[in-house]
Short mmCIF file of C-alpha atoms in Angstrom, two decimals:
data_model
loop_
_atom_site.label_atom_id
_atom_site.label_comp_id
_atom_site.label_asym_id
_atom_site.label_seq_id
_atom_site.Cartn_x
_atom_site.Cartn_y
_atom_site.Cartn_z
CA UNK T 1 -98.52 -117.61 -25.76
CA UNK T 2 -96.28 -114.62 -25.14
CA UNK T 3 -97.32 -111.52 -23.27
CA UNK T 4 -95.57 -108.20 -22.85
CA UNK T 5 -96.82 -106.20 -19.90
CA UNK T 6 -95.78 -102.58 -19.38
CA UNK T 7 -95.92 -100.64 -16.15
CA UNK T 8 -94.65 -97.42 -14.67
CA UNK T 9 -96.59 -94.78 -16.55
CA UNK T 10 -98.32 -91.90 -14.86
CA UNK T 11 -98.55 -88.16 -14.45
CA UNK T 12 -95.39 -86.16 -13.84
CA UNK T 13 -94.40 -82.51 -14.01
CA UNK T 14 -92.06 -81.24 -16.66
CA UNK T 15 -88.47 -81.86 -15.64
CA UNK T 16 -89.40 -84.96 -13.69
CA UNK T 17 -88.59 -88.62 -14.23
CA UNK T 18 -90.38 -91.89 -14.76
CA UNK T 19 -89.20 -95.43 -15.22
CA UNK T 20 -91.15 -97.76 -17.46
CA UNK T 21 -90.86 -101.53 -17.29
CA UNK T 22 -91.91 -104.20 -19.75
CA UNK T 23 -91.84 -107.85 -18.75
CA UNK T 24 -92.20 -110.73 -21.19
CA UNK T 25 -93.89 -113.89 -20.03
CA UNK T 26 -95.12 -117.11 -21.55
CA UNK T 27 -93.55 -119.94 -23.47
CA UNK T 28 -90.71 -118.89 -25.74
CA UNK T 29 -87.11 -119.77 -26.56
CA UNK T 30 -85.41 -116.40 -26.61
CA UNK T 31 -85.82 -112.67 -27.11
CA UNK T 32 -83.76 -110.62 -29.51
CA UNK T 33 -84.34 -106.88 -29.85
CA UNK T 34 -86.61 -105.06 -27.42
CA UNK T 35 -87.94 -101.61 -28.20
CA UNK T 36 -90.04 -98.80 -26.83
CA UNK T 37 -92.43 -96.92 -29.07
CA UNK T 38 -94.78 -94.08 -28.27
CA UNK T 39 -97.84 -92.60 -29.84
CA UNK T 40 -99.27 -89.23 -28.95
CA UNK T 41 -102.85 -88.26 -29.83
CA UNK T 42 -103.09 -87.30 -33.48
CA UNK T 43 -99.48 -88.24 -34.20
CA UNK T 44 -97.74 -91.17 -35.82
CA UNK T 45 -96.16 -93.86 -33.73
CA UNK T 46 -92.51 -93.12 -33.01
CA UNK T 47 -89.77 -95.58 -32.12
CA UNK T 48 -88.15 -94.16 -29.00
CA UNK T 49 -85.39 -96.61 -28.13
CA UNK T 50 -84.02 -100.02 -29.05
CA UNK T 51 -81.94 -102.55 -27.14
CA UNK T 52 -80.44 -105.43 -29.09
CA UNK T 53 -79.53 -108.81 -27.67
CA UNK T 54 -75.91 -107.92 -28.30
CA UNK T 55 -76.10 -104.96 -25.99
CA UNK T 56 -76.37 -102.13 -28.51
CA UNK T 57 -78.81 -99.31 -27.97
CA UNK T 58 -80.12 -96.49 -30.08
CA UNK T 59 -82.50 -93.63 -29.53
CA UNK T 60 -84.73 -91.23 -31.36
CA UNK T 61 -83.12 -87.81 -31.66
CA UNK T 62 -85.99 -86.36 -29.63
CA UNK T 63 -84.99 -88.33 -26.51
CA UNK T 64 -81.22 -88.65 -26.81
CA UNK T 65 -79.48 -87.65 -23.62
CA UNK T 66 -82.72 -87.82 -21.60
CA UNK T 67 -83.94 -91.43 -21.94
CA UNK T 68 -82.02 -94.62 -21.23
CA UNK T 69 -83.06 -98.10 -22.29
CA UNK T 70 -81.78 -101.10 -20.39
CA UNK T 71 -82.70 -104.75 -20.00
CA UNK T 72 -82.45 -107.60 -17.57
CA UNK T 73 -82.24 -110.73 -19.70
CA UNK T 74 -82.63 -113.01 -16.69
CA UNK T 75 -86.01 -111.41 -16.03
CA UNK T 76 -86.95 -110.94 -19.70
CA UNK T 77 -87.57 -107.32 -18.86
CA UNK T 78 -86.72 -104.06 -20.60
CA UNK T 79 -86.75 -100.66 -18.91
CA UNK T 80 -86.98 -97.09 -20.09
CA UNK T 81 -85.61 -94.50 -17.70
CA UNK T 82 -87.03 -91.14 -18.71
CA UNK T 83 -85.45 -88.02 -17.25
CA UNK T 84 -85.92 -84.32 -17.91
CA UNK T 85 -89.40 -85.04 -19.20
CA UNK T 86 -91.11 -82.51 -21.42
CA UNK T 87 -94.81 -82.02 -22.19
CA UNK T 88 -94.13 -83.27 -25.71
CA UNK T 89 -93.16 -86.66 -24.23
CA UNK T 90 -96.83 -87.17 -23.36
CA UNK T 91 -97.97 -90.34 -25.13
CA UNK T 92 -98.91 -93.95 -24.72
CA UNK T 93 -95.69 -95.94 -24.55
CA UNK T 94 -95.64 -99.45 -25.97
CA UNK T 95 -93.08 -102.20 -25.58
CA UNK T 96 -92.17 -104.33 -28.60
CA UNK T 97 -89.99 -107.41 -28.80
CA UNK T 98 -88.72 -109.97 -31.30
CA UNK T 99 -89.41 -113.33 -29.67
CA UNK T 100 -88.47 -116.81 -30.86
CA UNK T 101 -91.43 -119.14 -30.48
CA UNK T 102 -91.43 -122.72 -31.78
CA UNK T 103 -88.47 -121.97 -34.01
CA UNK T 104 -89.85 -118.79 -35.53
CA UNK T 105 -89.15 -115.16 -34.74
CA UNK T 106 -92.34 -113.26 -34.05
CA UNK T 107 -93.17 -109.68 -33.22
CA UNK T 108 -95.03 -108.96 -30.00
CA UNK T 109 -96.50 -105.79 -28.49
CA UNK T 110 -97.61 -104.76 -25.05
CA UNK T 111 -100.87 -103.01 -24.32
CA UNK T 112 -99.22 -99.70 -23.54
CA UNK T 113 -98.78 -97.46 -20.53
CA UNK T 114 -99.79 -93.82 -20.55
CA UNK T 115 -97.33 -91.07 -19.71
CA UNK T 116 -98.58 -87.55 -19.15
CA UNK T 117 -96.15 -84.68 -18.59
CA UNK T 118 -97.68 -81.46 -17.32
CA UNK T 119 -96.12 -78.07 -17.95
#
């Protein structure tokens, strides 16, 4: 069984920073892409950032230049450094990963961590 566990959310003032972490644990062969999504109340889920196993990254236009995704493959962990936070960044942030288990690639999600940015 594979688990993704996020941490690092909280309450921060506009202009501040937070760093989210997502650690994968369990029995698996490898991890390919790792992503951060967010969902604000009443809004659709939005993909915020992606990190591929090859080292490429991409970002939603809404966070470009403010958020940075990184990963530590030895720790099976992905991070999201969020700077210059805005009230509109308030959401529950979920980690997502493509994980190879018993020869098959499967999609896993974390339970989410809440980020609240006050104005």
